[in-house]
Amino acid sequence: MHKKRVLLLSEGFGSGHTQAAYALAVGLRELDPTVQTRVIELGKFLNPVLGPMIVNAYRKTVSKQPKLVGIVYRRQYKKSLNRLTQLALHRIFYTHTSQVISQLKPDLIVCTHPVPNAVVSRLKRLGLDVPLYTLITDYDAHGTWTSPEVTKYLVSTPLVKKKLTDRGIPDSRIEVTGIPVHPNFWHTHDKPELQSQFDLKPMPTVLIMGGGWGILYSDNLLEYMTRWRDSIQLIYCVGNNERAREKMLSDPIFQHPNIRVLGFTREVSKLMDVSDLLITKPGGMTCTEGLSKGIPMLFYEPIPGQEEQNCEYFVQNGFGEMLDSTETIDKWFSLIQEPYASVQFRRNLMTKRNQQYNPTQCSRAVLQLLQ
């Protein structure tokens, strides 16, 4: 019997796109171990020198000139990648993409980033006969995601579906699946066991995340949070930003028994379960992981464009709030110290989550498409 093969293509412009690809791949195998999956970041895979250089340049632009990123995002909002851009991308990076696809022989291709989506779309125009599914990994629908060659769009919410239908994409080519999360986020872990595993105290705990690139909030508010360190346990996750981690570890303000400073970790699911509040940049992936855990969220410094749209969705739907003042910190840090109020609030979030999101839904939808 032929084993179904799924090829998932992404790019490293922010960690969430590739995380979504891996989450979907693992989720598919969890539900059906016979499915074979392969995740590839095309730029790095096919051009290991130039690809990471371009991603690094993008990261510096995001961190130092976020307004420029927002301007470009808005100007191109309704436009798909034009044919000239697609051809240039194909020539620079992906001249061997068709060979990779021929070797792997996938039954289905899922793209979690607009760039490989555009390249595969071009290959389909040239004769490639493999279904192309586009998983939009934000709570918005930028024009660069769209292409006539896409077989079906997998989107986060009915609002994103409406944005696509407003652009003339048929309803039948769009399915609301939610953004996939790793199976670790499908279930809740035992809190006392986690406190023992991470050597944490049984006290109110706040998880502060800077995303995969470790871009943390302004020093002033980071330091302000430490004023609560005698009554609130603080876990700072700075991702791959080793410079920020070393700086914080050497700062006496963060040298306290109730403060942890972590680098890259694969235990985010457990850290969310052991925490009572999440403070994070509103990346589509982290927000969805927080949603799956039903943890209240505070959002800081959204990158103009997709992160602003992510933030707007979660705030409007009651899953989080913008962190824009010390008063917001005081309000939430006080709330999580009231056991009944904190537990009740999280229960309400889980009820709301169950109405709007099923962590397994995207994986199940793709399995259905494979049939």
PDB file of N, CA and C in Angstrom, residues 180-262:
ATOM      1  N   PRO A 180      -1.860  25.164  13.138  1.00  0.00           N
ATOM      2  CA  PRO A 180      -1.507  23.957  13.906  1.00  0.00           C
ATOM      3  C   PRO A 180      -0.474  24.244  14.981  1.00  0.00           C
ATOM      4  N   VAL A 181      -0.585  23.533  16.087  1.00  0.00           N
ATOM      5  CA  VAL A 181       0.434  23.571  17.137  1.00  0.00           C
ATOM      6  C   VAL A 181       0.944  22.152  17.361  1.00  0.00           C
ATOM      7  N   HIS A 182       2.129  22.056  17.906  1.00  0.00           N
ATOM      8  CA  HIS A 182       2.730  20.746  18.186  1.00  0.00           C
ATOM      9  C   HIS A 182       1.829  19.950  19.130  1.00  0.00           C
ATOM     10  N   PRO A 183       1.753  18.624  18.966  1.00  0.00           N
ATOM     11  CA  PRO A 183       0.919  17.810  19.864  1.00  0.00           C
ATOM     12  C   PRO A 183       1.196  18.022  21.351  1.00  0.00           C
ATOM     13  N   ASN A 184       2.386  18.526  21.706  1.00  0.00           N
ATOM     14  CA  ASN A 184       2.647  18.849  23.115  1.00  0.00           C
ATOM     15  C   ASN A 184       1.627  19.849  23.651  1.00  0.00           C
ATOM     16  N   PHE A 185       1.066  20.663  22.754  1.00  0.00           N
ATOM     17  CA  PHE A 185       0.108  21.679  23.172  1.00  0.00           C
ATOM     18  C   PHE A 185      -1.333  21.170  23.143  1.00  0.00           C
ATOM     19  N   TRP A 186      -1.528  19.920  22.729  1.00  0.00           N
ATOM     20  CA  TRP A 186      -2.875  19.372  22.667  1.00  0.00           C
ATOM     21  C   TRP A 186      -3.415  19.021  24.049  1.00  0.00           C
ATOM     22  N   HIS A 187      -2.510  18.794  25.008  1.00  0.00           N
ATOM     23  CA  HIS A 187      -2.920  18.319  26.323  1.00  0.00           C
ATOM     24  C   HIS A 187      -2.299  19.191  27.417  1.00  0.00           C
ATOM     25  N   THR A 188      -2.922  19.172  28.595  1.00  0.00           N
ATOM     26  CA  THR A 188      -2.421  19.925  29.744  1.00  0.00           C
ATOM     27  C   THR A 188      -1.601  19.008  30.642  1.00  0.00           C
ATOM     28  N   HIS A 189      -0.441  19.506  31.070  1.00  0.00           N
ATOM     29  CA  HIS A 189       0.421  18.741  31.965  1.00  0.00           C
ATOM     30  C   HIS A 189       0.078  19.058  33.426  1.00  0.00           C
ATOM     31  N   ASP A 190       0.474  18.188  34.327  1.00  0.00           N
ATOM     32  CA  ASP A 190       0.205  18.361  35.756  1.00  0.00           C
ATOM     33  C   ASP A 190       1.111  19.459  36.326  1.00  0.00           C
ATOM     34  N   LYS A 191       0.500  20.489  36.891  1.00  0.00           N
ATOM     35  CA  LYS A 191       1.252  21.661  37.346  1.00  0.00           C
ATOM     36  C   LYS A 191       2.248  21.353  38.473  1.00  0.00           C
ATOM     37  N   PRO A 192       1.856  20.646  39.549  1.00  0.00           N
ATOM     38  CA  PRO A 192       2.844  20.317  40.597  1.00  0.00           C
ATOM     39  C   PRO A 192       4.037  19.520  40.064  1.00  0.00           C
ATOM     40  N   GLU A 193       3.770  18.602  39.131  1.00  0.00           N
ATOM     41  CA  GLU A 193       4.873  17.831  38.544  1.00  0.00           C
ATOM     42  C   GLU A 193       5.831  18.745  37.774  1.00  0.00           C
ATOM     43  N   LEU A 194       5.268  19.703  37.060  1.00  0.00           N
ATOM     44  CA  LEU A 194       6.107  20.631  36.300  1.00  0.00           C
ATOM     45  C   LEU A 194       6.907  21.531  37.229  1.00  0.00           C
ATOM     46  N   GLN A 195       6.301  21.976  38.309  1.00  0.00           N
ATOM     47  CA  GLN A 195       7.027  22.809  39.272  1.00  0.00           C
ATOM     48  C   GLN A 195       8.225  22.051  39.833  1.00  0.00           C
ATOM     49  N   SER A 196       8.033  20.773  40.071  1.00  0.00           N
ATOM     50  CA  SER A 196       9.140  19.937  40.547  1.00  0.00           C
ATOM     51  C   SER A 196      10.192  19.760  39.457  1.00  0.00           C
ATOM     52  N   GLN A 197       9.754  19.507  38.209  1.00  0.00           N
ATOM     53  CA  GLN A 197      10.682  19.289  37.088  1.00  0.00           C
ATOM     54  C   GLN A 197      11.568  20.504  36.839  1.00  0.00           C
ATOM     55  N   PHE A 198      10.975  21.705  36.893  1.00  0.00           N
ATOM     56  CA  PHE A 198      11.733  22.918  36.601  1.00  0.00           C
ATOM     57  C   PHE A 198      12.276  23.599  37.851  1.00  0.00           C
ATOM     58  N   ASP A 199      12.098  22.948  39.002  1.00  0.00           N
ATOM     59  CA  ASP A 199      12.557  23.508  40.275  1.00  0.00           C
ATOM     60  C   ASP A 199      11.955  24.899  40.506  1.00  0.00           C
ATOM     61  N   LEU A 200      10.648  24.971  40.300  1.00  0.00           N
ATOM     62  CA  LEU A 200       9.922  26.219  40.507  1.00  0.00           C
ATOM     63  C   LEU A 200       9.099  26.134  41.781  1.00  0.00           C
ATOM     64  N   LYS A 201       8.785  27.284  42.337  1.00  0.00           N
ATOM     65  CA  LYS A 201       8.003  27.336  43.567  1.00  0.00           C
ATOM     66  C   LYS A 201       6.504  27.340  43.235  1.00  0.00           C
ATOM     67  N   PRO A 202       5.685  26.815  44.120  1.00  0.00           N
ATOM     68  CA  PRO A 202       4.229  26.848  43.905  1.00  0.00           C
ATOM     69  C   PRO A 202       3.670  28.238  44.213  1.00  0.00           C
ATOM     70  N   MET A 203       3.923  29.158  43.318  1.00  0.00           N
ATOM     71  CA  MET A 203       3.488  30.537  43.501  1.00  0.00           C
ATOM     72  C   MET A 203       3.088  31.118  42.144  1.00  0.00           C
ATOM     73  N   PRO A 204       2.367  32.232  42.100  1.00  0.00           N
ATOM     74  CA  PRO A 204       1.986  32.828  40.816  1.00  0.00           C
ATOM     75  C   PRO A 204       3.192  33.030  39.916  1.00  0.00           C
ATOM     76  N   THR A 205       3.042  32.643  38.646  1.00  0.00           N
ATOM     77  CA  THR A 205       4.193  32.614  37.724  1.00  0.00           C
ATOM     78  C   THR A 205       3.837  33.306  36.413  1.00  0.00           C
ATOM     79  N   VAL A 206       4.788  34.111  35.913  1.00  0.00           N
ATOM     80  CA  VAL A 206       4.614  34.818  34.644  1.00  0.00           C
ATOM     81  C   VAL A 206       5.707  34.377  33.683  1.00  0.00           C
ATOM     82  N   LEU A 207       5.304  34.028  32.468  1.00  0.00           N
ATOM     83  CA  LEU A 207       6.238  33.636  31.412  1.00  0.00           C
ATOM     84  C   LEU A 207       6.370  34.794  30.434  1.00  0.00           C
ATOM     85  N   ILE A 208       7.609  35.287  30.242  1.00  0.00           N
ATOM     86  CA  ILE A 208       7.861  36.400  29.331  1.00  0.00           C
ATOM     87  C   ILE A 208       8.690  35.875  28.171  1.00  0.00           C
ATOM     88  N   MET A 209       8.135  35.962  26.942  1.00  0.00           N
ATOM     89  CA  MET A 209       8.799  35.386  25.779  1.00  0.00           C
ATOM     90  C   MET A 209       9.142  36.463  24.752  1.00  0.00           C
ATOM     91  N   GLY A 210      10.301  36.288  24.128  1.00  0.00           N
ATOM     92  CA  GLY A 210      10.746  37.230  23.101  1.00  0.00           C
ATOM     93  C   GLY A 210      10.692  36.661  21.702  1.00  0.00           C
ATOM     94  N   GLY A 211      10.008  35.539  21.514  1.00  0.00           N
ATOM     95  CA  GLY A 211       9.952  34.922  20.192  1.00  0.00           C
ATOM     96  C   GLY A 211      11.247  34.190  19.884  1.00  0.00           C
ATOM     97  N   GLY A 212      11.288  33.525  18.745  1.00  0.00           N
ATOM     98  CA  GLY A 212      12.469  32.747  18.371  1.00  0.00           C
ATOM     99  C   GLY A 212      13.713  33.597  18.236  1.00  0.00           C
ATOM    100  N   TRP A 213      13.532  34.879  17.868  1.00  0.00           N
ATOM    101  CA  TRP A 213      14.684  35.771  17.721  1.00  0.00           C
ATOM    102  C   TRP A 213      15.040  36.474  19.026  1.00  0.00           C
ATOM    103  N   GLY A 214      14.216  36.278  20.054  1.00  0.00           N
ATOM    104  CA  GLY A 214      14.545  36.844  21.351  1.00  0.00           C
ATOM    105  C   GLY A 214      14.482  38.354  21.425  1.00  0.00           C
ATOM    106  N   ILE A 215      13.546  38.968  20.694  1.00  0.00           N
ATOM    107  CA  ILE A 215      13.413  40.423  20.731  1.00  0.00           C
ATOM    108  C   ILE A 215      12.518  40.778  21.915  1.00  0.00           C
ATOM    109  N   LEU A 216      13.122  41.224  23.007  1.00  0.00           N
ATOM    110  CA  LEU A 216      12.365  41.498  24.218  1.00  0.00           C
ATOM    111  C   LEU A 216      11.911  42.949  24.282  1.00  0.00           C
ATOM    112  N   TYR A 217      11.049  43.202  25.264  1.00  0.00           N
ATOM    113  CA  TYR A 217      10.451  44.522  25.418  1.00  0.00           C
ATOM    114  C   TYR A 217      11.487  45.510  25.966  1.00  0.00           C
ATOM    115  N   SER A 218      11.075  46.777  26.056  1.00  0.00           N
ATOM    116  CA  SER A 218      11.975  47.832  26.538  1.00  0.00           C
ATOM    117  C   SER A 218      12.516  47.496  27.927  1.00  0.00           C
ATOM    118  N   ASP A 219      13.765  47.889  28.145  1.00  0.00           N
ATOM    119  CA  ASP A 219      14.419  47.578  29.423  1.00  0.00           C
ATOM    120  C   ASP A 219      13.622  48.099  30.610  1.00  0.00           C
ATOM    121  N   ASN A 220      12.966  49.246  30.446  1.00  0.00           N
ATOM    122  CA  ASN A 220      12.248  49.845  31.572  1.00  0.00           C
ATOM    123  C   ASN A 220      11.148  48.932  32.104  1.00  0.00           C
ATOM    124  N   LEU A 221      10.335  48.367  31.189  1.00  0.00           N
ATOM    125  CA  LEU A 221       9.252  47.503  31.666  1.00  0.00           C
ATOM    126  C   LEU A 221       9.760  46.144  32.118  1.00  0.00           C
ATOM    127  N   LEU A 222      10.835  45.665  31.488  1.00  0.00           N
ATOM    128  CA  LEU A 222      11.446  44.418  31.958  1.00  0.00           C
ATOM    129  C   LEU A 222      11.896  44.572  33.406  1.00  0.00           C
ATOM    130  N   GLU A 223      12.525  45.687  33.679  1.00  0.00           N
ATOM    131  CA  GLU A 223      12.993  45.942  35.042  1.00  0.00           C
ATOM    132  C   GLU A 223      11.823  46.183  35.984  1.00  0.00           C
ATOM    133  N   TYR A 224      10.786  46.848  35.482  1.00  0.00           N
ATOM    134  CA  TYR A 224       9.634  47.125  36.348  1.00  0.00           C
ATOM    135  C   TYR A 224       8.997  45.821  36.827  1.00  0.00           C
ATOM    136  N   MET A 225       8.945  44.817  35.960  1.00  0.00           N
ATOM    137  CA  MET A 225       8.356  43.540  36.356  1.00  0.00           C
ATOM    138  C   MET A 225       9.089  42.938  37.553  1.00  0.00           C
ATOM    139  N   THR A 226      10.393  43.173  37.637  1.00  0.00           N
ATOM    140  CA  THR A 226      11.177  42.576  38.722  1.00  0.00           C
ATOM    141  C   THR A 226      10.806  43.150  40.087  1.00  0.00           C
ATOM    142  N   ARG A 227      10.089  44.261  40.130  1.00  0.00           N
ATOM    143  CA  ARG A 227       9.645  44.806  41.416  1.00  0.00           C
ATOM    144  C   ARG A 227       8.674  43.851  42.113  1.00  0.00           C
ATOM    145  N   TRP A 228       8.083  42.950  41.325  1.00  0.00           N
ATOM    146  CA  TRP A 228       7.127  41.988  41.866  1.00  0.00           C
ATOM    147  C   TRP A 228       7.798  40.659  42.232  1.00  0.00           C
ATOM    148  N   ARG A 229       9.107  40.587  42.170  1.00  0.00           N
ATOM    149  CA  ARG A 229       9.788  39.291  42.239  1.00  0.00           C
ATOM    150  C   ARG A 229       9.636  38.580  43.577  1.00  0.00           C
ATOM    151  N   ASP A 230       9.281  39.290  44.629  1.00  0.00           N
ATOM    152  CA  ASP A 230       9.089  38.617  45.917  1.00  0.00           C
ATOM    153  C   ASP A 230       7.753  37.880  45.978  1.00  0.00           C
ATOM    154  N   SER A 231       6.810  38.292  45.136  1.00  0.00           N
ATOM    155  CA  SER A 231       5.487  37.658  45.170  1.00  0.00           C
ATOM    156  C   SER A 231       5.104  36.981  43.858  1.00  0.00           C
ATOM    157  N   ILE A 232       5.857  37.282  42.784  1.00  0.00           N
ATOM    158  CA  ILE A 232       5.589  36.697  41.468  1.00  0.00           C
ATOM    159  C   ILE A 232       6.861  36.029  40.950  1.00  0.00           C
ATOM    160  N   GLN A 233       6.727  34.790  40.472  1.00  0.00           N
ATOM    161  CA  GLN A 233       7.842  34.071  39.854  1.00  0.00           C
ATOM    162  C   GLN A 233       7.922  34.472  38.379  1.00  0.00           C
ATOM    163  N   LEU A 234       9.094  34.888  37.921  1.00  0.00           N
ATOM    164  CA  LEU A 234       9.259  35.391  36.564  1.00  0.00           C
ATOM    165  C   LEU A 234      10.170  34.469  35.766  1.00  0.00           C
ATOM    166  N   ILE A 235       9.686  34.024  34.599  1.00  0.00           N
ATOM    167  CA  ILE A 235      10.494  33.189  33.705  1.00  0.00           C
ATOM    168  C   ILE A 235      10.670  33.949  32.396  1.00  0.00           C
ATOM    169  N   TYR A 236      11.890  34.372  32.108  1.00  0.00           N
ATOM    170  CA  TYR A 236      12.193  35.084  30.871  1.00  0.00           C
ATOM    171  C   TYR A 236      12.764  34.095  29.855  1.00  0.00           C
ATOM    172  N   CYS A 237      12.136  34.004  28.675  1.00  0.00           N
ATOM    173  CA  CYS A 237      12.645  33.174  27.589  1.00  0.00           C
ATOM    174  C   CYS A 237      13.095  34.088  26.456  1.00  0.00           C
ATOM    175  N   VAL A 238      14.384  34.106  26.173  1.00  0.00           N
ATOM    176  CA  VAL A 238      14.901  35.031  25.151  1.00  0.00           C
ATOM    177  C   VAL A 238      15.282  34.313  23.860  1.00  0.00           C
ATOM    178  N   GLY A 239      14.854  33.071  23.710  1.00  0.00           N
ATOM    179  CA  GLY A 239      15.085  32.358  22.455  1.00  0.00           C
ATOM    180  C   GLY A 239      16.564  32.227  22.137  1.00  0.00           C
ATOM    181  N   ASN A 240      16.910  32.534  20.891  1.00  0.00           N
ATOM    182  CA  ASN A 240      18.303  32.417  20.446  1.00  0.00           C
ATOM    183  C   ASN A 240      19.121  33.674  20.683  1.00  0.00           C
ATOM    184  N   ASN A 241      18.558  34.638  21.400  1.00  0.00           N
ATOM    185  CA  ASN A 241      19.258  35.898  21.664  1.00  0.00           C
ATOM    186  C   ASN A 241      20.199  35.717  22.855  1.00  0.00           C
ATOM    187  N   GLU A 242      21.340  35.105  22.596  1.00  0.00           N
ATOM    188  CA  GLU A 242      22.290  34.794  23.667  1.00  0.00           C
ATOM    189  C   GLU A 242      22.864  36.065  24.291  1.00  0.00           C
ATOM    190  N   ARG A 243      22.995  37.122  23.478  1.00  0.00           N
ATOM    191  CA  ARG A 243      23.521  38.384  24.015  1.00  0.00           C
ATOM    192  C   ARG A 243      22.584  38.947  25.087  1.00  0.00           C
ATOM    193  N   ALA A 244      21.274  38.906  24.810  1.00  0.00           N
ATOM    194  CA  ALA A 244      20.307  39.401  25.784  1.00  0.00           C
ATOM    195  C   ALA A 244      20.324  38.554  27.046  1.00  0.00           C
ATOM    196  N   ARG A 245      20.469  37.244  26.876  1.00  0.00           N
ATOM    197  CA  ARG A 245      20.493  36.353  28.041  1.00  0.00           C
ATOM    198  C   ARG A 245      21.704  36.643  28.918  1.00  0.00           C
ATOM    199  N   GLU A 246      22.873  36.797  28.324  1.00  0.00           N
ATOM    200  CA  GLU A 246      24.083  37.083  29.099  1.00  0.00           C
ATOM    201  C   GLU A 246      23.978  38.421  29.814  1.00  0.00           C
ATOM    202  N   LYS A 247      23.402  39.412  29.114  1.00  0.00           N
ATOM    203  CA  LYS A 247      23.225  40.734  29.716  1.00  0.00           C
ATOM    204  C   LYS A 247      22.315  40.660  30.937  1.00  0.00           C
ATOM    205  N   MET A 248      21.220  39.912  30.814  1.00  0.00           N
ATOM    206  CA  MET A 248      20.283  39.804  31.933  1.00  0.00           C
ATOM    207  C   MET A 248      20.877  39.015  33.091  1.00  0.00           C
ATOM    208  N   LEU A 249      21.597  37.948  32.776  1.00  0.00           N
ATOM    209  CA  LEU A 249      22.189  37.132  33.843  1.00  0.00           C
ATOM    210  C   LEU A 249      23.241  37.891  34.638  1.00  0.00           C
ATOM    211  N   SER A 250      23.906  38.853  33.995  1.00  0.00           N
ATOM    212  CA  SER A 250      24.937  39.631  34.685  1.00  0.00           C
ATOM    213  C   SER A 250      24.375  40.846  35.418  1.00  0.00           C
ATOM    214  N   ASP A 251      23.090  41.111  35.234  1.00  0.00           N
ATOM    215  CA  ASP A 251      22.447  42.268  35.862  1.00  0.00           C
ATOM    216  C   ASP A 251      21.902  41.858  37.231  1.00  0.00           C
ATOM    217  N   PRO A 252      22.318  42.528  38.312  1.00  0.00           N
ATOM    218  CA  PRO A 252      21.848  42.174  39.664  1.00  0.00           C
ATOM    219  C   PRO A 252      20.329  42.193  39.810  1.00  0.00           C
ATOM    220  N   ILE A 253      19.639  43.000  38.999  1.00  0.00           N
ATOM    221  CA  ILE A 253      18.182  43.093  39.093  1.00  0.00           C
ATOM    222  C   ILE A 253      17.525  41.742  38.827  1.00  0.00           C
ATOM    223  N   PHE A 254      18.143  40.944  37.945  1.00  0.00           N
ATOM    224  CA  PHE A 254      17.557  39.657  37.568  1.00  0.00           C
ATOM    225  C   PHE A 254      18.143  38.488  38.371  1.00  0.00           C
ATOM    226  N   GLN A 255      19.031  38.792  39.295  1.00  0.00           N
ATOM    227  CA  GLN A 255      19.642  37.746  40.118  1.00  0.00           C
ATOM    228  C   GLN A 255      18.830  37.578  41.406  1.00  0.00           C
ATOM    229  N   HIS A 256      17.797  36.776  41.289  1.00  0.00           N
ATOM    230  CA  HIS A 256      16.860  36.580  42.396  1.00  0.00           C
ATOM    231  C   HIS A 256      16.322  35.157  42.316  1.00  0.00           C
ATOM    232  N   PRO A 257      16.060  34.517  43.473  1.00  0.00           N
ATOM    233  CA  PRO A 257      15.584  33.120  43.461  1.00  0.00           C
ATOM    234  C   PRO A 257      14.280  32.916  42.690  1.00  0.00           C
ATOM    235  N   ASN A 258      13.478  33.972  42.541  1.00  0.00           N
ATOM    236  CA  ASN A 258      12.202  33.833  41.848  1.00  0.00           C
ATOM    237  C   ASN A 258      12.264  34.272  40.390  1.00  0.00           C
ATOM    238  N   ILE A 259      13.474  34.436  39.859  1.00  0.00           N
ATOM    239  CA  ILE A 259      13.631  34.849  38.464  1.00  0.00           C
ATOM    240  C   ILE A 259      14.476  33.818  37.720  1.00  0.00           C
ATOM    241  N   ARG A 260      13.982  33.380  36.565  1.00  0.00           N
ATOM    242  CA  ARG A 260      14.735  32.485  35.687  1.00  0.00           C
ATOM    243  C   ARG A 260      14.921  33.164  34.338  1.00  0.00           C
ATOM    244  N   VAL A 261      16.112  33.045  33.785  1.00  0.00           N
ATOM    245  CA  VAL A 261      16.388  33.572  32.447  1.00  0.00           C
ATOM    246  C   VAL A 261      16.820  32.397  31.570  1.00  0.00           C
ATOM    247  N   LEU A 262      16.005  32.050  30.596  1.00  0.00           N
ATOM    248  CA  LEU A 262      16.253  30.896  29.742  1.00  0.00           C
ATOM    249  C   LEU A 262      16.566  31.329  28.320  1.00  0.00           C
TER     250      LEU A 262
END
